[in-house]
GROMACS .gro file of C-alpha atoms in nm:
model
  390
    1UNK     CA    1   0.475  18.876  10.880
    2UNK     CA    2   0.602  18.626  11.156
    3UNK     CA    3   0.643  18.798  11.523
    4UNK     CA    4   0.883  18.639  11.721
    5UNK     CA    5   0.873  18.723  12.108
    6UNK     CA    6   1.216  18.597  12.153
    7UNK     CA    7   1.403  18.699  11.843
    8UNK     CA    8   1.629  18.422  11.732
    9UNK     CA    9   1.969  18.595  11.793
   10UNK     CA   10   1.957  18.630  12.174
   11UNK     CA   11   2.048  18.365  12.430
   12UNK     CA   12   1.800  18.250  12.647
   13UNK     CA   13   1.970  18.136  13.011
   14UNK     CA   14   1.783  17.873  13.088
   15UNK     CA   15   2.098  17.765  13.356
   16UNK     CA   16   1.925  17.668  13.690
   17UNK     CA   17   2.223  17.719  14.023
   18UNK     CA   18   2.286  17.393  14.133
   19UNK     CA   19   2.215  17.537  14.512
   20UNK     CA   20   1.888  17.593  14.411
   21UNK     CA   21   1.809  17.226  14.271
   22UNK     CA   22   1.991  17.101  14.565
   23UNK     CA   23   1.788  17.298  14.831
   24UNK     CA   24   1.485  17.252  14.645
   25UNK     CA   25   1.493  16.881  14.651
   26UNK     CA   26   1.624  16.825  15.014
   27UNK     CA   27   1.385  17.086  15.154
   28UNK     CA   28   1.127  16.842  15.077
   29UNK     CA   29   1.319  16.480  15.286
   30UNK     CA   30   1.180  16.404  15.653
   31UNK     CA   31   1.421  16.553  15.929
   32UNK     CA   32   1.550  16.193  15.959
   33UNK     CA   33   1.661  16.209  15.603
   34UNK     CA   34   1.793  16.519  15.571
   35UNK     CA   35   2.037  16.472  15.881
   36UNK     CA   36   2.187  16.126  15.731
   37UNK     CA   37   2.218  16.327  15.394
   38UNK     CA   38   2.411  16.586  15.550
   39UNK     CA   39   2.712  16.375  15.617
   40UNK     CA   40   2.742  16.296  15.219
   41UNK     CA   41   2.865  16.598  15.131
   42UNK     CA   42   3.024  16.879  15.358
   43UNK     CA   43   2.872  17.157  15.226
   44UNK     CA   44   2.539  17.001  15.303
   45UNK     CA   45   2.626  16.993  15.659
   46UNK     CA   46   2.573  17.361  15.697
   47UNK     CA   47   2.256  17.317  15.551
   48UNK     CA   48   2.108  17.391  15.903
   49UNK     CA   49   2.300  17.744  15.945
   50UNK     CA   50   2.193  17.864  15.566
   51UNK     CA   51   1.858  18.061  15.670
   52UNK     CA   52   1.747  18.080  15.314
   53UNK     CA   53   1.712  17.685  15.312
   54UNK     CA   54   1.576  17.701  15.643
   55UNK     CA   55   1.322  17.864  15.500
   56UNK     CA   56   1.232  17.687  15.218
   57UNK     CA   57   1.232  17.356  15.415
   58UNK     CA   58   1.010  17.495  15.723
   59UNK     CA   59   0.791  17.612  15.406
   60UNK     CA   60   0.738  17.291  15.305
   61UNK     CA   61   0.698  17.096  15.624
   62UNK     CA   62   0.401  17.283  15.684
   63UNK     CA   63   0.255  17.221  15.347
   64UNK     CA   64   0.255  16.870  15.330
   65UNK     CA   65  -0.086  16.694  15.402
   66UNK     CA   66  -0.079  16.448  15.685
   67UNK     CA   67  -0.392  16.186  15.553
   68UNK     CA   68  -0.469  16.095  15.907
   69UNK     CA   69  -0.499  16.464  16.030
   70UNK     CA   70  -0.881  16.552  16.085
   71UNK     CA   71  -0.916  16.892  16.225
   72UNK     CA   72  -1.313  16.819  16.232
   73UNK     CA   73  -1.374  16.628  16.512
   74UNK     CA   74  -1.259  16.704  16.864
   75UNK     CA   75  -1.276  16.528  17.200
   76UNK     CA   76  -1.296  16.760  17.482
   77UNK     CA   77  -1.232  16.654  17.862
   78UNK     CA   78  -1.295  16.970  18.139
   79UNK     CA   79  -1.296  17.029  18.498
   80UNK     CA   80  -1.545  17.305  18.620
   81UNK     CA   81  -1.639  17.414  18.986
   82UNK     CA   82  -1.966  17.255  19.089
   83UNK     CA   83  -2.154  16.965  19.138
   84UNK     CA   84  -2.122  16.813  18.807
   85UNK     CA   85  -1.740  16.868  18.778
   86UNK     CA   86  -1.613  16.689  18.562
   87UNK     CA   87  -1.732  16.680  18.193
   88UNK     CA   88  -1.646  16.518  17.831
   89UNK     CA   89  -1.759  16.637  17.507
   90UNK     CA   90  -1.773  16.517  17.158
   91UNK     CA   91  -1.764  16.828  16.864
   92UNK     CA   92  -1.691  16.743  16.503
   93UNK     CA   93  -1.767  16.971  16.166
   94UNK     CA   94  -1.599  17.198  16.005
   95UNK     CA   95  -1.604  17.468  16.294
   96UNK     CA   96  -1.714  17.224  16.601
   97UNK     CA   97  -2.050  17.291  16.550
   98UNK     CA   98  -2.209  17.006  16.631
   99UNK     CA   99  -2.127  16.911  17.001
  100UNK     CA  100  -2.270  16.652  17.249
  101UNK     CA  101  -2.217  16.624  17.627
  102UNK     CA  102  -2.153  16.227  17.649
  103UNK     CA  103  -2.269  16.045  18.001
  104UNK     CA  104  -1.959  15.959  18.096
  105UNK     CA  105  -2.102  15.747  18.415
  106UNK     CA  106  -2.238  15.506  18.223
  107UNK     CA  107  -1.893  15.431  18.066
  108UNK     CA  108  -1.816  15.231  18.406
  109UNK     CA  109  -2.065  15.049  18.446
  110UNK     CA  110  -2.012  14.636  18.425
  111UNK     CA  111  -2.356  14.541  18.371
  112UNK     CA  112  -2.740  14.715  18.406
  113UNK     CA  113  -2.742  14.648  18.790
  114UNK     CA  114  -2.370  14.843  18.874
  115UNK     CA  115  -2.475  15.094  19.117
  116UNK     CA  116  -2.139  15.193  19.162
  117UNK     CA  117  -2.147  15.626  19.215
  118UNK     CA  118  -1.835  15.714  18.995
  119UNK     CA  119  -1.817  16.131  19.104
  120UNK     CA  120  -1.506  16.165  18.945
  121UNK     CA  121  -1.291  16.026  18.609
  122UNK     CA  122  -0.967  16.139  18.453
  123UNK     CA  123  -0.828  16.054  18.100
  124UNK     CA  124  -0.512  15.792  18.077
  125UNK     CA  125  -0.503  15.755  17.699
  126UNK     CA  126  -0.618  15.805  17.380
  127UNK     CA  127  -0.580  15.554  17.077
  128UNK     CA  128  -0.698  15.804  16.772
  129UNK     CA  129  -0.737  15.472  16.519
  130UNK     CA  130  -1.088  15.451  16.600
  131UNK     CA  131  -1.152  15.683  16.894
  132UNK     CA  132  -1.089  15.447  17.161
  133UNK     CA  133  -0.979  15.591  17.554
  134UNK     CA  134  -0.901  15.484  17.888
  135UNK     CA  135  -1.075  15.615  18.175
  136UNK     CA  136  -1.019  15.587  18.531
  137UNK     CA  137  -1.257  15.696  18.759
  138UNK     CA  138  -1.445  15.582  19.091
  139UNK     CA  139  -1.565  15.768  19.431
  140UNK     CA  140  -1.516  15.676  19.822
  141UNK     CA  141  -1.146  15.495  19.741
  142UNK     CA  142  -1.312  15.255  19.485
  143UNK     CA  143  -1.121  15.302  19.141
  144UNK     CA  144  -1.196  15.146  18.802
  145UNK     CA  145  -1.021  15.132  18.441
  146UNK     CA  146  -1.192  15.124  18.175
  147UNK     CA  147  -1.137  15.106  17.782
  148UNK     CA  148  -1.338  15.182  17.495
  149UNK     CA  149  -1.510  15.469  17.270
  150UNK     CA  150  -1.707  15.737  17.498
  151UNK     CA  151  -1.922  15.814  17.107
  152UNK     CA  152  -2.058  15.472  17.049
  153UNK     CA  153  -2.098  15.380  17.477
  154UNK     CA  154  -1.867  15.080  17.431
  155UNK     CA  155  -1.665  14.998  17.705
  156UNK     CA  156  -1.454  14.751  17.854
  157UNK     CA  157  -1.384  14.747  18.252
  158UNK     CA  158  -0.982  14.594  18.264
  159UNK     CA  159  -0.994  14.386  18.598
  160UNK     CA  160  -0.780  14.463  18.882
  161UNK     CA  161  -0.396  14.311  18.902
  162UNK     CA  162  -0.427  14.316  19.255
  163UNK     CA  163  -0.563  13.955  19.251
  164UNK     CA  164  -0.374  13.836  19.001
  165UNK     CA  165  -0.029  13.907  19.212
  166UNK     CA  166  -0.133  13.829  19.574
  167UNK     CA  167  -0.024  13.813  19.880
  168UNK     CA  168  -0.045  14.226  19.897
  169UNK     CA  169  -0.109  14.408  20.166
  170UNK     CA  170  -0.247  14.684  19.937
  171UNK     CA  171  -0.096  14.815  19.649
  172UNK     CA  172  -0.076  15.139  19.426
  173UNK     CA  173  -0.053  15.222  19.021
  174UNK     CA  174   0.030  15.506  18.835
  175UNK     CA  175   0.243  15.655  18.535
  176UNK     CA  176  -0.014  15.453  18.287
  177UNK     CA  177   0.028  15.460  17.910
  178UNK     CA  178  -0.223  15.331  17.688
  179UNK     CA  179  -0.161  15.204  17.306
  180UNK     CA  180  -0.207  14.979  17.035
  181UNK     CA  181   0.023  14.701  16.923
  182UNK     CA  182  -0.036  14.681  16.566
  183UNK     CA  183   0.121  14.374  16.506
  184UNK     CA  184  -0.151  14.175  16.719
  185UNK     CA  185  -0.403  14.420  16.669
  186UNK     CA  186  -0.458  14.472  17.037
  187UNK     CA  187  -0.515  14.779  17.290
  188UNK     CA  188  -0.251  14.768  17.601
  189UNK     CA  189  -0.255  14.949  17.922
  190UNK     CA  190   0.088  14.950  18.135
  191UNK     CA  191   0.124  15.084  18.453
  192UNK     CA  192   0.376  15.060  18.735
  193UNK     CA  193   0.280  14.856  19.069
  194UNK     CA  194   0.407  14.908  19.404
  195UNK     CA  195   0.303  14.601  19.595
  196UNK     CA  196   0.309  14.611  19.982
  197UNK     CA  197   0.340  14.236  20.125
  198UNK     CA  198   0.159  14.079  20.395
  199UNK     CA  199   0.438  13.975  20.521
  200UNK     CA  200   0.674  14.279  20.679
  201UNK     CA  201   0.950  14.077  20.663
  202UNK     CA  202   0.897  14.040  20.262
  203UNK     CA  203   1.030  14.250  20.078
  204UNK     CA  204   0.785  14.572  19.879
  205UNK     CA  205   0.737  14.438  19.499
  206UNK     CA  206   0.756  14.730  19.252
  207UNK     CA  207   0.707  14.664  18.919
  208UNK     CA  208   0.594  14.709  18.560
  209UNK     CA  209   0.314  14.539  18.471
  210UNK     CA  210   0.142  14.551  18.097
  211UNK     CA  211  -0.272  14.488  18.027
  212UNK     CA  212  -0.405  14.262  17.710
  213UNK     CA  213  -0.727  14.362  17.583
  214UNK     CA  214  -0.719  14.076  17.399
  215UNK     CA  215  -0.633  13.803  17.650
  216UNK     CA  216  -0.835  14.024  17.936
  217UNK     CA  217  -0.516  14.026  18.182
  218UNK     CA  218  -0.239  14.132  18.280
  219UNK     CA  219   0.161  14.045  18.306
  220UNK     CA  220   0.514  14.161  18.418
  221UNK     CA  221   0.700  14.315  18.198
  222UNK     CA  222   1.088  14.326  18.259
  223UNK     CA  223   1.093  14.730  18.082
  224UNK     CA  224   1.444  14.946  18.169
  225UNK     CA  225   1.185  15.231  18.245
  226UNK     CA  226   1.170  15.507  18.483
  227UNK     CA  227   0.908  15.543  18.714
  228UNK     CA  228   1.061  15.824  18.966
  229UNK     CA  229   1.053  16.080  18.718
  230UNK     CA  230   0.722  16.270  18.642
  231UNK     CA  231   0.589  16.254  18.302
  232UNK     CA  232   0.407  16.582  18.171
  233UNK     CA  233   0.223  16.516  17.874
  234UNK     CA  234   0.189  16.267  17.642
  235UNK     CA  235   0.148  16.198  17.273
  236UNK     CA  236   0.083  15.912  17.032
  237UNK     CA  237   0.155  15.815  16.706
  238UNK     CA  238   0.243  15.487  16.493
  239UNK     CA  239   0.207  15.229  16.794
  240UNK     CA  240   0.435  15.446  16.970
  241UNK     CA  241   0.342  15.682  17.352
  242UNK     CA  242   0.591  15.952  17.373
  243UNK     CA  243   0.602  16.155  17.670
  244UNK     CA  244   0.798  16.464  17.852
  245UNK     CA  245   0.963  16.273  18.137
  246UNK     CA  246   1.075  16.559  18.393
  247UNK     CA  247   1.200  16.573  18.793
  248UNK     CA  248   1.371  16.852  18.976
  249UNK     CA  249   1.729  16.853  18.971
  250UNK     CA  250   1.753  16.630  18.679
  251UNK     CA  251   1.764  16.626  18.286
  252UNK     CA  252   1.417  16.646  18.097
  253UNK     CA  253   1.426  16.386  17.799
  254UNK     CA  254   1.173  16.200  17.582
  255UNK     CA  255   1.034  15.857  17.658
  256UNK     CA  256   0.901  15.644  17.376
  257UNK     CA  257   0.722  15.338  17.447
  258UNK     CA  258   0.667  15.108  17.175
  259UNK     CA  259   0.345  14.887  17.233
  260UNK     CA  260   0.445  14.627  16.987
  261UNK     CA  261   0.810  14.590  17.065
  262UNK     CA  262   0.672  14.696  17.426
  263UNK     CA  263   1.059  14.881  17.505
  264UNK     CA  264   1.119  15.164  17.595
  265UNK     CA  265   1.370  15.415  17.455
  266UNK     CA  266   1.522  15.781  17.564
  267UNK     CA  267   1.577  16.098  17.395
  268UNK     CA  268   1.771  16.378  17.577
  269UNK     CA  269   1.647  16.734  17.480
  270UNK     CA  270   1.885  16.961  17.392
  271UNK     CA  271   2.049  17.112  17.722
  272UNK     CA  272   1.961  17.466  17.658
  273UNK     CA  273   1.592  17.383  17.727
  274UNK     CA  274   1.652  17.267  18.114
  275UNK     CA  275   1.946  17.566  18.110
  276UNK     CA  276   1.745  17.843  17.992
  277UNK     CA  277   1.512  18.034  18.309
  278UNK     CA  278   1.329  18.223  18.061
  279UNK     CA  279   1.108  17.964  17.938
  280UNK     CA  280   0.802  18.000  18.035
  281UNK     CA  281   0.667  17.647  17.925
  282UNK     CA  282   0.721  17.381  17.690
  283UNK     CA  283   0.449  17.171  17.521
  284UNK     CA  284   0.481  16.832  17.356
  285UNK     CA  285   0.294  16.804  17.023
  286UNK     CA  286   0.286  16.615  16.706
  287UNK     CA  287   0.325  16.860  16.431
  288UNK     CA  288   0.255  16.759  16.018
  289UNK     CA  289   0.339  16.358  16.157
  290UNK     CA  290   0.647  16.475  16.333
  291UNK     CA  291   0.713  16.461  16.729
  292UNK     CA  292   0.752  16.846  16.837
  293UNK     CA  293   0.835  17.048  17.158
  294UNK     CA  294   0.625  17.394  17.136
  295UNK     CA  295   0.876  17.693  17.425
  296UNK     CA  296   0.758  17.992  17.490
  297UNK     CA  297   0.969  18.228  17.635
  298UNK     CA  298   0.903  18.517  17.910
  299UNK     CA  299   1.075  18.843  17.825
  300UNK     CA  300   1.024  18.783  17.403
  301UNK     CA  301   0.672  18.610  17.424
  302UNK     CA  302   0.821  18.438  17.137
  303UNK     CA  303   0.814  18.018  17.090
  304UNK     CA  304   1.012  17.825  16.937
  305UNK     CA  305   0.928  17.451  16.773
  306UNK     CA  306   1.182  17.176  16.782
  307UNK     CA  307   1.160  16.887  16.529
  308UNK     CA  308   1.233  16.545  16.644
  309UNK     CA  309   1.444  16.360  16.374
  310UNK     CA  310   1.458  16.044  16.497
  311UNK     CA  311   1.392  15.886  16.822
  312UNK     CA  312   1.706  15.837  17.074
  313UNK     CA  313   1.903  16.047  16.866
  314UNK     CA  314   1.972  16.356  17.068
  315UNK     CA  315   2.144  16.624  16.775
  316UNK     CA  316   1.817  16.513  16.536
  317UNK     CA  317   1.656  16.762  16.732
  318UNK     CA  318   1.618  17.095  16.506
  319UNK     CA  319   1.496  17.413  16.576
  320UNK     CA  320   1.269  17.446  16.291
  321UNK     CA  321   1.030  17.758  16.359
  322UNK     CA  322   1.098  18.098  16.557
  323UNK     CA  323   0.744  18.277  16.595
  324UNK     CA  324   0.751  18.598  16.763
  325UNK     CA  325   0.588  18.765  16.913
  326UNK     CA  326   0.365  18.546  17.043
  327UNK     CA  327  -0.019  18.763  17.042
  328UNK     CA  328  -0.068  18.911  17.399
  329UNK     CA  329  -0.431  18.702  17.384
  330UNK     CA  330  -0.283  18.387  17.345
  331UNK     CA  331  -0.194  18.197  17.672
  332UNK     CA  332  -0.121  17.809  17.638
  333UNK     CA  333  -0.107  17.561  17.278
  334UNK     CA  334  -0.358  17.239  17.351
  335UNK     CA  335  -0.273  17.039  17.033
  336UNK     CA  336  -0.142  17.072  16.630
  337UNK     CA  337  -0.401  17.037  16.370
  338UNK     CA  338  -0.343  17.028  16.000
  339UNK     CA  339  -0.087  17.210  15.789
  340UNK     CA  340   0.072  17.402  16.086
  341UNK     CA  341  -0.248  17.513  16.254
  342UNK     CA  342  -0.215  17.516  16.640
  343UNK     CA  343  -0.471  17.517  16.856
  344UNK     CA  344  -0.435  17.786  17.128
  345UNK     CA  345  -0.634  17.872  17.466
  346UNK     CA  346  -0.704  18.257  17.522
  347UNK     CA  347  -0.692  18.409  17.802
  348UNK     CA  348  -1.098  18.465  17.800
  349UNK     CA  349  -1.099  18.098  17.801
  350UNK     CA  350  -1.212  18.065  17.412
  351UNK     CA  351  -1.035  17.809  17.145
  352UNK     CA  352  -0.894  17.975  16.863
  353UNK     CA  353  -0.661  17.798  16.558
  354UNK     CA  354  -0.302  17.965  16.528
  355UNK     CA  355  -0.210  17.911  16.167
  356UNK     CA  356   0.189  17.928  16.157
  357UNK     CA  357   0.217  18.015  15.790
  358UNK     CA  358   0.006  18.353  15.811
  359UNK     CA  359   0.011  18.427  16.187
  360UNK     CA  360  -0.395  18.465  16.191
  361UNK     CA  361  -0.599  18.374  16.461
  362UNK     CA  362  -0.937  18.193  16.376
  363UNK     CA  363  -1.219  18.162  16.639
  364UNK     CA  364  -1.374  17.830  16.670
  365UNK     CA  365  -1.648  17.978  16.911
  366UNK     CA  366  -1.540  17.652  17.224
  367UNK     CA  367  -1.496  17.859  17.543
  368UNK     CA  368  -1.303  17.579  17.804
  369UNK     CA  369  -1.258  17.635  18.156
  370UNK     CA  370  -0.908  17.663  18.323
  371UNK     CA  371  -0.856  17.291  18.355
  372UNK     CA  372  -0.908  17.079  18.049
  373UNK     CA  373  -0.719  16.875  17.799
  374UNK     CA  374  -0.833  16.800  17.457
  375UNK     CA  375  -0.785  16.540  17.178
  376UNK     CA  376  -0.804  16.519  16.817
  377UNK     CA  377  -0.957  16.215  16.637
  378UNK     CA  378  -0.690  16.123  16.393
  379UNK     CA  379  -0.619  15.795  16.185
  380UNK     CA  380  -0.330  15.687  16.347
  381UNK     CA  381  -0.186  15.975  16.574
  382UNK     CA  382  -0.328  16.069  16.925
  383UNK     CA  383  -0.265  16.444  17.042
  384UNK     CA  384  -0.205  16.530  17.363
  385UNK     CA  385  -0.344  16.373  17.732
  386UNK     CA  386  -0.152  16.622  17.960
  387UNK     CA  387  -0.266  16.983  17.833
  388UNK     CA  388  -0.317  17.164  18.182
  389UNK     CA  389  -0.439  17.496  18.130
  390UNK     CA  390  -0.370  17.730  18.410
   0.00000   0.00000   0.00000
């Protein structure tokens, strides 16, 4: 006797909603995608008020695999009270376990006989590709850049542009970026000079100036760039800094620099973030290979996570994740791992991961002090240099 588990005369639906193909297929575009789709069609243009595709899309952002994520090795900068101060550490495996204080004196010295004291250093950049970072550091007014890995002791010391320009009374640098023009395959430092002449009736010469690990110097640049405004923190990825520009009395916006291109271009956040007084802080991050701003806000202890779309484009920015409450323990994000794990400082001082998809906290068993920033090796994305915890 046959047995049939579908008998013959009933009609199987086998009719799929086309909203369901539809949302199934552009859940999975970038952001950058998804907003030029939206103008095809109208109905797609809602797309970004329909919670149920909001869902399924910030479902599978987090799930797709970024290659040159790797949550296993760590580089960790801190600031503690004492005589050795400051501090840099290497930890890699699958929980940090393995971790290694690195000598980070010998990184500026020129040559065997440098008995230059360096008591203090600070972190510039960080180019993931192969773990290099700039360093400045020096003691008694005496300052020196340097570029290079801190794991294999390679370093490069980037001479002075003070020579180069002349005829300076003294001068002073700051707001440095540090990157890597993949088109030349070369590391770049730029920084803006303010010259002060010899001269008092010459005139000051302020300027933007751009290093060449390749040739060894440095040059002008002629860069429509900022250099009043303050920049916060500051991320990397695909030959590109990014950083949260912000001053008092003014508009917060993202600045991209492009190493290769070496412009510079502008993204306005969205106004509510400079409007609203109940954020308590805002981090810049790159989440799953996208550029992301991480509030927090007071009276909820909620955070939100804005997407960047596209760079200059002020409406590609989409609120993509509301996480709430955020767990009383937490206090401040340091940078985004792999698959929508955040790393998080407690209060206590100890690193845990935040995963976003299940809300668990995971102890990595790092305790950092209250001033420290931290980066993650990656393949061709740098996370983040500003990262003040207090």
């Amino acid at each position: 006797m046959d047995i049939s588990l579908t008998p013959t005369n009933v009609h199987v639906n086998t009719y799929i909603p086309d909203d369901i193909i539809v949302f199934s297929i552009l859940s999975k575009l970038s952001l950058k995608s998804l907003k030029r789709f939206a103008c095809v069609r109208k109905s797609w243009s809602g797309l970004f008020n329909d919670p149920t595709f909001m869902t399924m899309y910030s479902k599978s952002f987090l799930t797709k695999g970024q290659s040159y994520y790797d949550d296993k090795s760590l580089l960790l900068y801190m600031i503690v009270d004492g005589e050795d101060k400051y501090s840099l550490y290497s930890l890699s495996g699958e929980r940090f376990e393995n971790r290694f204080k690195l000598d980070w004196r010998k990184c500026f010295l020129e040559n065997q006989d440098d008995q230059l004291p360096v008591s203090w250093f600070e972190i510039l950049g960080f180019v993931s590709i192969n773990g290099t970072i700039c360093l400045r550091g020096g003691s008694n007014g005496v300052k020196k850049i340097i570029l290079g890995n801190p794991t294999t002791n390679e370093f490069k010391v980037i001479p002075s542009s003070f020579c180069e320009h002349g005829n300076c009374l003294s001068h002073f640098s700051y707001n440095h970026l540090v990157g890597y023009d993949r088109v030349r395959d070369d590391y770049k430092v730029i920084q803006f000079t303010e010259c002060t002449p010899c001269n008092p009736k010459d005139f000051s010469k302020n300027f933007w100036e751009i290093y060449s690990l390749r040739s060894n110097s440095w040059r002008k640049i002629d860069v429509n760039m900022p250099n009043t405004y303050r920049y916060i923190e500051q991320v990397y990825m695909d030959g590109v800094t990014h950083e949260c520009w912000g001053k008092r009395g003014r508009r917060s916006f993202l600045g991209s620099f492009d190493f290769s291109r070496e412009s510079f271009v502008r993204t306005p956040l969205p106004s509510y973030v400079d409007d609203c007084f109940d954020i308590a802080w805002k981090h810049l991050v790159i989440l799953n290979g996208s550029i992301a701003f991480i509030l927090n806000y007071k009276k909820t202890s909620t955070f939100d996570i804005l997407i960047l779309g596209e760079v200059g484009v002020k409406k590609s920015w989409t609120k993509l994740f509301t996480v709430g409450a955020l767990p009383a323990c937490l206090r401040y994000p340091f940078i985004a791992g792999n698959k929508g794990k955040i790393l998080f400082g407690r209060k206590d001082g100890e690193l845990v991961w935040f995963d976003l998809n299940t809300g668990m906290i995971d102890e990595i068993g790092v305790k950092a002090t209250k001033y420290c920033c931290m980066m993650l090796f990656h393949k061709e994305c740098i996370l983040p240099i500003g990262g003040i915890y207090n």
